[in-house]
PDB file of C-alpha atoms and ligand atoms in Angstrom:
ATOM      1  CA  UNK A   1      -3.033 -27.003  27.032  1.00 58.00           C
ATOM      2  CA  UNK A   2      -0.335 -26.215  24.133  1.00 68.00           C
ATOM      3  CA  UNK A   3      -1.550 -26.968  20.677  1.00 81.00           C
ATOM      4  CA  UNK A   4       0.353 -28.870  17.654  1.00 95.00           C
ATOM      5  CA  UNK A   5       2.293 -26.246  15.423  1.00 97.00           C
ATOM      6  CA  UNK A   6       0.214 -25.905  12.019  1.00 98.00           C
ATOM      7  CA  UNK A   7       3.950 -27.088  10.947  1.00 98.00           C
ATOM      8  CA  UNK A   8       3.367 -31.002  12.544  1.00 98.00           C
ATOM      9  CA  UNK A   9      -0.491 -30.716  12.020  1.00 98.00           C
ATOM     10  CA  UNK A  10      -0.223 -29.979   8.529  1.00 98.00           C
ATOM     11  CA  UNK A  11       2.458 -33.051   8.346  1.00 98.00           C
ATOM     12  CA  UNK A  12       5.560 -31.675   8.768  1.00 98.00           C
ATOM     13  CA  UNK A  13       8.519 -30.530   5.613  1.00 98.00           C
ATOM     14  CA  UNK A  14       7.430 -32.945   3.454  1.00 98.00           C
ATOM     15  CA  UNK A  15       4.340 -32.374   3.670  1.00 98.00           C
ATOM     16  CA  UNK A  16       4.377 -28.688   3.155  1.00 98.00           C
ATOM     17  CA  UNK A  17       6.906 -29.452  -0.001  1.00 98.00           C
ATOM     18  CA  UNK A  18       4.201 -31.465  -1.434  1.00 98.00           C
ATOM     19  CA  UNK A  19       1.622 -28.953  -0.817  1.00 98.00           C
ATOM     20  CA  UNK A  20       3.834 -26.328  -2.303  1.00 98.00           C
ATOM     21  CA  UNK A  21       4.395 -28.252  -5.978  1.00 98.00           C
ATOM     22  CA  UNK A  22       0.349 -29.035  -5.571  1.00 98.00           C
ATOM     23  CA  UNK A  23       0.029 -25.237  -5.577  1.00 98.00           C
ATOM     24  CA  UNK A  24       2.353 -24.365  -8.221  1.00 98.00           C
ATOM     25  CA  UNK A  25       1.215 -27.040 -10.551  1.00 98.00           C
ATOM     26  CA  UNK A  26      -2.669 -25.526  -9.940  1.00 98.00           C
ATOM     27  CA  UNK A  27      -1.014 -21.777 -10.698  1.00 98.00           C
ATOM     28  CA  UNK A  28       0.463 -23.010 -13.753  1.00 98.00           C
ATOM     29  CA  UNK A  29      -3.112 -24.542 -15.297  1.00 98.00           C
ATOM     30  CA  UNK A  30      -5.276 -21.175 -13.982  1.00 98.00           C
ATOM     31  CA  UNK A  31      -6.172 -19.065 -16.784  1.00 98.00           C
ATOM     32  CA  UNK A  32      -6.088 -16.070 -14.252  1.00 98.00           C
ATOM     33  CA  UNK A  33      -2.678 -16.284 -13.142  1.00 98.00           C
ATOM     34  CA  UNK A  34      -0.263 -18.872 -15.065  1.00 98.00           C
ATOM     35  CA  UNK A  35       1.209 -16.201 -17.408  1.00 98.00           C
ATOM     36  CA  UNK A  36       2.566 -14.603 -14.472  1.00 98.00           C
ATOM     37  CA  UNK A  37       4.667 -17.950 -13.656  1.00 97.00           C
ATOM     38  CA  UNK A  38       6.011 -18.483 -17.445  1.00 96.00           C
ATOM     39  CA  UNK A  39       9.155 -17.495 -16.928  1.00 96.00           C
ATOM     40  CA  UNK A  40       9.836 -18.865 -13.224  1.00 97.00           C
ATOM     41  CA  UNK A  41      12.059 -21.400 -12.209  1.00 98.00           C
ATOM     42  CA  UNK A  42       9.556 -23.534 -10.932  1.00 98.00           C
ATOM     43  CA  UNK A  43      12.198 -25.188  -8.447  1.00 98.00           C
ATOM     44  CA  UNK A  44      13.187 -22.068  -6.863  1.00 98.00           C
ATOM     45  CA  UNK A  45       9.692 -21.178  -6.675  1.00 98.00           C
ATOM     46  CA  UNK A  46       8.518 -24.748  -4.816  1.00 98.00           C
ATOM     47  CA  UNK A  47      11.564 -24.472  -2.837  1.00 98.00           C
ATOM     48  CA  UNK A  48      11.274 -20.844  -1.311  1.00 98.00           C
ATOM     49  CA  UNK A  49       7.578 -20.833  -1.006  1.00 98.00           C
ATOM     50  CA  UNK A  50       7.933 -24.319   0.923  1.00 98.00           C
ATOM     51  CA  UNK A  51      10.432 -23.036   3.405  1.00 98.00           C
ATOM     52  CA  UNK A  52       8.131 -19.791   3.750  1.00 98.00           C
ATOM     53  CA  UNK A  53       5.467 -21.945   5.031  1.00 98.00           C
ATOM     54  CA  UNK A  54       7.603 -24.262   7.067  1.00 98.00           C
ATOM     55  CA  UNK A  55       8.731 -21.071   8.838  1.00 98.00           C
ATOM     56  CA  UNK A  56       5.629 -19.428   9.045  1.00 98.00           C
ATOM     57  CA  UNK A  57       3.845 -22.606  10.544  1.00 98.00           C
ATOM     58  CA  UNK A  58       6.203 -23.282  13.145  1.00 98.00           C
ATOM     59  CA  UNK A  59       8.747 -25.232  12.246  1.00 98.00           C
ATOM     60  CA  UNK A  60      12.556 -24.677  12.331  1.00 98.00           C
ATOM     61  CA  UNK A  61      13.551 -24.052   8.723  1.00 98.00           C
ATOM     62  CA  UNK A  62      15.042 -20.941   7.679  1.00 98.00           C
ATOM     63  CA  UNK A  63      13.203 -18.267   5.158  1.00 98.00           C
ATOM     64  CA  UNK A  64      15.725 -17.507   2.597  1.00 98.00           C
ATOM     65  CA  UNK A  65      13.495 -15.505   0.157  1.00 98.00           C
ATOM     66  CA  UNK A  66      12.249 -11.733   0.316  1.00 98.00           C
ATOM     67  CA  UNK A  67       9.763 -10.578   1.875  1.00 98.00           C
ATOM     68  CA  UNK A  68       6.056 -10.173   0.966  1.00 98.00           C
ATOM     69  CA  UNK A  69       6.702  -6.971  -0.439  1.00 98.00           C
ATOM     70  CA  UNK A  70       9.840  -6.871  -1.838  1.00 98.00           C
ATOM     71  CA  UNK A  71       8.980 -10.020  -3.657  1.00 98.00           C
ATOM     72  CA  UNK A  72       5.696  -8.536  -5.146  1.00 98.00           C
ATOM     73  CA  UNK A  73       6.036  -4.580  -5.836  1.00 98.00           C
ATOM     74  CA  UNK A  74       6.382  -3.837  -9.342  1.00 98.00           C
ATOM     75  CA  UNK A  75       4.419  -6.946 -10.264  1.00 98.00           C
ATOM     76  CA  UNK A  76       0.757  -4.897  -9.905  1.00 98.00           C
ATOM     77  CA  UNK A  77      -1.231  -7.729  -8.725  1.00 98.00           C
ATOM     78  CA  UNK A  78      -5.061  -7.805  -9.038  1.00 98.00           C
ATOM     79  CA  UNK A  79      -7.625  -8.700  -6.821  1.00 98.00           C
ATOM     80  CA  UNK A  80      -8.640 -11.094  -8.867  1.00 98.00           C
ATOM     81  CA  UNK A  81      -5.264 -12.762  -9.067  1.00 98.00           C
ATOM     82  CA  UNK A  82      -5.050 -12.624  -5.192  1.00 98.00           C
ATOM     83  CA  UNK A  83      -8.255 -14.474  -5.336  1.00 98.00           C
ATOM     84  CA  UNK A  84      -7.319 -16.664  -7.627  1.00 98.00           C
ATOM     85  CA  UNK A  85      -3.845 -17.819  -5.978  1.00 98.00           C
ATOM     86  CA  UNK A  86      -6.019 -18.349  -2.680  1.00 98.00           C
ATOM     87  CA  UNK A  87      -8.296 -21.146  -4.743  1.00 98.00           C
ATOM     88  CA  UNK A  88      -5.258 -22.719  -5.929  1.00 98.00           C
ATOM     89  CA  UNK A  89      -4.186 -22.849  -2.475  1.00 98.00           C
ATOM     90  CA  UNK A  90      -7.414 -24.085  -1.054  1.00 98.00           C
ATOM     91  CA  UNK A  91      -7.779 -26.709  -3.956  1.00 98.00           C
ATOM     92  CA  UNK A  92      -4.262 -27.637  -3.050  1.00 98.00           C
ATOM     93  CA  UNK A  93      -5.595 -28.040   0.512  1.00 98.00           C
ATOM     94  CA  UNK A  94      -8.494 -30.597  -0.389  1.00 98.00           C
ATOM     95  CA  UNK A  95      -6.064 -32.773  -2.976  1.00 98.00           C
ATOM     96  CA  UNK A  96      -3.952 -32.980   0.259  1.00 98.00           C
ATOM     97  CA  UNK A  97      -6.997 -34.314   2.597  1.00 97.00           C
ATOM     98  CA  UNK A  98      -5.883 -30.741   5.196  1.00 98.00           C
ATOM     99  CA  UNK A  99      -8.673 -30.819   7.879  1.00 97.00           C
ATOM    100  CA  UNK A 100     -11.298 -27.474   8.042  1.00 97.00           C
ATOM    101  CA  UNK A 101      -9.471 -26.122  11.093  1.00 97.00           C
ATOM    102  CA  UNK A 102      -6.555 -26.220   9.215  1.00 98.00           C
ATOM    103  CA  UNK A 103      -7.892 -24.559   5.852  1.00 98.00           C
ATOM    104  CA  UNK A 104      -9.336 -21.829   8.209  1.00 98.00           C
ATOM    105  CA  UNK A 105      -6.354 -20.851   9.792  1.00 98.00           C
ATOM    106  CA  UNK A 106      -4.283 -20.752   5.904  1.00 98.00           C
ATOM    107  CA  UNK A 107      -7.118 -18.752   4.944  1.00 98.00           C
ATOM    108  CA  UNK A 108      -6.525 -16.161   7.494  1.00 98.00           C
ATOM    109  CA  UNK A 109      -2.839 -16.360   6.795  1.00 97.00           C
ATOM    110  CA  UNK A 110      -3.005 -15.748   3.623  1.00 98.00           C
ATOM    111  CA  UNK A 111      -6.078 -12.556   3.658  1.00 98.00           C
ATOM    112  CA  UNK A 112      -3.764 -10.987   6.434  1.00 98.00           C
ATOM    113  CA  UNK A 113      -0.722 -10.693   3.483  1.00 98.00           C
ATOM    114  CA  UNK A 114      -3.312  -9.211   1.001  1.00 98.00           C
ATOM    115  CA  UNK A 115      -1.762  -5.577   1.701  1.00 98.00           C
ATOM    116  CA  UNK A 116       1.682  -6.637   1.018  1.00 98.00           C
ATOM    117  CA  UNK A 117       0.866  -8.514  -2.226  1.00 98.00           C
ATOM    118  CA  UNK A 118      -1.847  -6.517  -4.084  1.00 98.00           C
ATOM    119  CA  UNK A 119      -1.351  -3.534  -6.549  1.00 98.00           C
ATOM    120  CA  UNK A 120       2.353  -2.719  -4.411  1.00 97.00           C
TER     121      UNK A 120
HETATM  122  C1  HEM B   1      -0.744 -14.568   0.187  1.00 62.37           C
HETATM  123  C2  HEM B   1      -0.460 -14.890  -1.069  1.00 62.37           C
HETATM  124  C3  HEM B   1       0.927 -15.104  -1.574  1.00 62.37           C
HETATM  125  C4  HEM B   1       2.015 -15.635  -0.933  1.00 62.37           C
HETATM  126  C5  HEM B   1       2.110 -16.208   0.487  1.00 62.37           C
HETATM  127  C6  HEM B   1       3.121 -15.605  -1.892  1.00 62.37           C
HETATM  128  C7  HEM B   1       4.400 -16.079  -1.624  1.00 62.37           C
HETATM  129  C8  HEM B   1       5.475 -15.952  -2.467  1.00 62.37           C
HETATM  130  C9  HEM B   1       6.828 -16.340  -2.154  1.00 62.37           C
HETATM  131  C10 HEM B   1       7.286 -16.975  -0.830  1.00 62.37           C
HETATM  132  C11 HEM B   1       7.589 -16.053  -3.225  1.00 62.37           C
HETATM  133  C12 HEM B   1       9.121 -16.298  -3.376  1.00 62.37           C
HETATM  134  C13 HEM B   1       9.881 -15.030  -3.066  1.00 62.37           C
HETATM  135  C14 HEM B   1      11.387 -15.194  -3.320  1.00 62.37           C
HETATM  136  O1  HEM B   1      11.774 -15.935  -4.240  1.00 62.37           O
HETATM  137  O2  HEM B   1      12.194 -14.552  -2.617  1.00 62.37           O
HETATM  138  C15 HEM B   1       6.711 -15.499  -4.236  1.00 62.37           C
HETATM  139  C16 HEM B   1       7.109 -15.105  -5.507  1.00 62.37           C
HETATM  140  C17 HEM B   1       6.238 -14.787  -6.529  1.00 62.37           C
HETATM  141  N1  HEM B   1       4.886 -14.579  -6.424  1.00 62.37           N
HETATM  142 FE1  HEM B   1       3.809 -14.739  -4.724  1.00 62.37          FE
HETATM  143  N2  HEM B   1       2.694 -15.054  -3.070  1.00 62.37           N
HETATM  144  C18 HEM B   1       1.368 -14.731  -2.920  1.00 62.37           C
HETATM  145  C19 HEM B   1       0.554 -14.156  -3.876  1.00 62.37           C
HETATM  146  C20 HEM B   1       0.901 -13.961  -5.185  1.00 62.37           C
HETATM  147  C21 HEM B   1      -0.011 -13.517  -6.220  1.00 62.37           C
HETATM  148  C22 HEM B   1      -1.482 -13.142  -6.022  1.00 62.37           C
HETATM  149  C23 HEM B   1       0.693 -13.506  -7.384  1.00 62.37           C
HETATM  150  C24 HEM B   1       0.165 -13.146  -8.762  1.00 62.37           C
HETATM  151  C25 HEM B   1      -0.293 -14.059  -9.545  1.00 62.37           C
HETATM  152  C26 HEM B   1       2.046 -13.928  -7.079  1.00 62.37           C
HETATM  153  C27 HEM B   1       3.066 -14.043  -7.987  1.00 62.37           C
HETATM  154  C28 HEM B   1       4.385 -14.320  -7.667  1.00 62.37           C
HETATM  155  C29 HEM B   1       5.456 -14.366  -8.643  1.00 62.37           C
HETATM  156  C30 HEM B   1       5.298 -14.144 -10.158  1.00 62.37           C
HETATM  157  C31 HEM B   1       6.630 -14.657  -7.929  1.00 62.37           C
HETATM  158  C32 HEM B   1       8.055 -14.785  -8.501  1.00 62.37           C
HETATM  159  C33 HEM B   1       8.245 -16.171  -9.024  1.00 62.37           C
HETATM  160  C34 HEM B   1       9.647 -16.336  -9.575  1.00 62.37           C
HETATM  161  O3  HEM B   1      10.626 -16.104  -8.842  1.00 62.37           O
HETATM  162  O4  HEM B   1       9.738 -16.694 -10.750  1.00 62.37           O
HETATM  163  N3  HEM B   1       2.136 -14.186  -5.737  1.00 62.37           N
HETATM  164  N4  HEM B   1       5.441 -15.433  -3.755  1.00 62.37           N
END
């Protein structure tokens, strides 16, 4: 039996691109983590992080940014921040009514990227 993408379970691009600015806007309010966004381009941001999951889920877009760890060495991410970008990502999640099975699988996504992202 072949399963839905996480891509067309999840919704689809717009979807995702909502899910993305939900995210964003959540880093921007946590105490933990919104200095680190300050200075971003919040566009470019929403827009490369929502074709990184549209790839990543299965559907056809094109990644444009850098990798994992190009795009984080230097920046000397905590734990703590790692934790604290999952929560946004989770909260984002819930405000988007994303079933368990879905969160799970996110959740495992992003753990697996911890290595790439923290203190690099
Ligand atoms: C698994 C977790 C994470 C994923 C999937 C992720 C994903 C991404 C992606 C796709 C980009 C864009 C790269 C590009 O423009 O080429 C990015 C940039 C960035 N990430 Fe992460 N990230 C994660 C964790 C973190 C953490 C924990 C922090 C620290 C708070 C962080 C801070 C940043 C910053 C500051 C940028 C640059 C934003 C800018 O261009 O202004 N990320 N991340």
């Amino acid at each position: 039996m072949s399963e839905e993408s996480l891509y067309d379970r999840l919704g689809g691009h717009d979807a995702l691109e909502a899910l993305a600015t939900t995210t964003f806007n959540n880093h921007c309010k946590n105490e933990v983590i919104k200095n680190r966004y300050a200075n971003s381009d919040s566009e470019q941001v929403i827009r490369k992080v929502t074709e990184f999951m549209c790839a990543g889920f299965g559907g056809k877009e094109e990644y444009t940014g850098d990798d994992m760890l190009t795009a984080h060495t230097g920046m000397n991410i905590s734990e703590e921040e790692f934790n604290a970008v999952v929560d946004d990502v989770l909260k984002a999640l819930d405000t988007h009514s994303a079933g368990q099975k879905e969160k799970d699988e996110i959740l495992a996504a992003l753990w697996s990227m911890r290595p790439e992202i923290v203190h690099v």
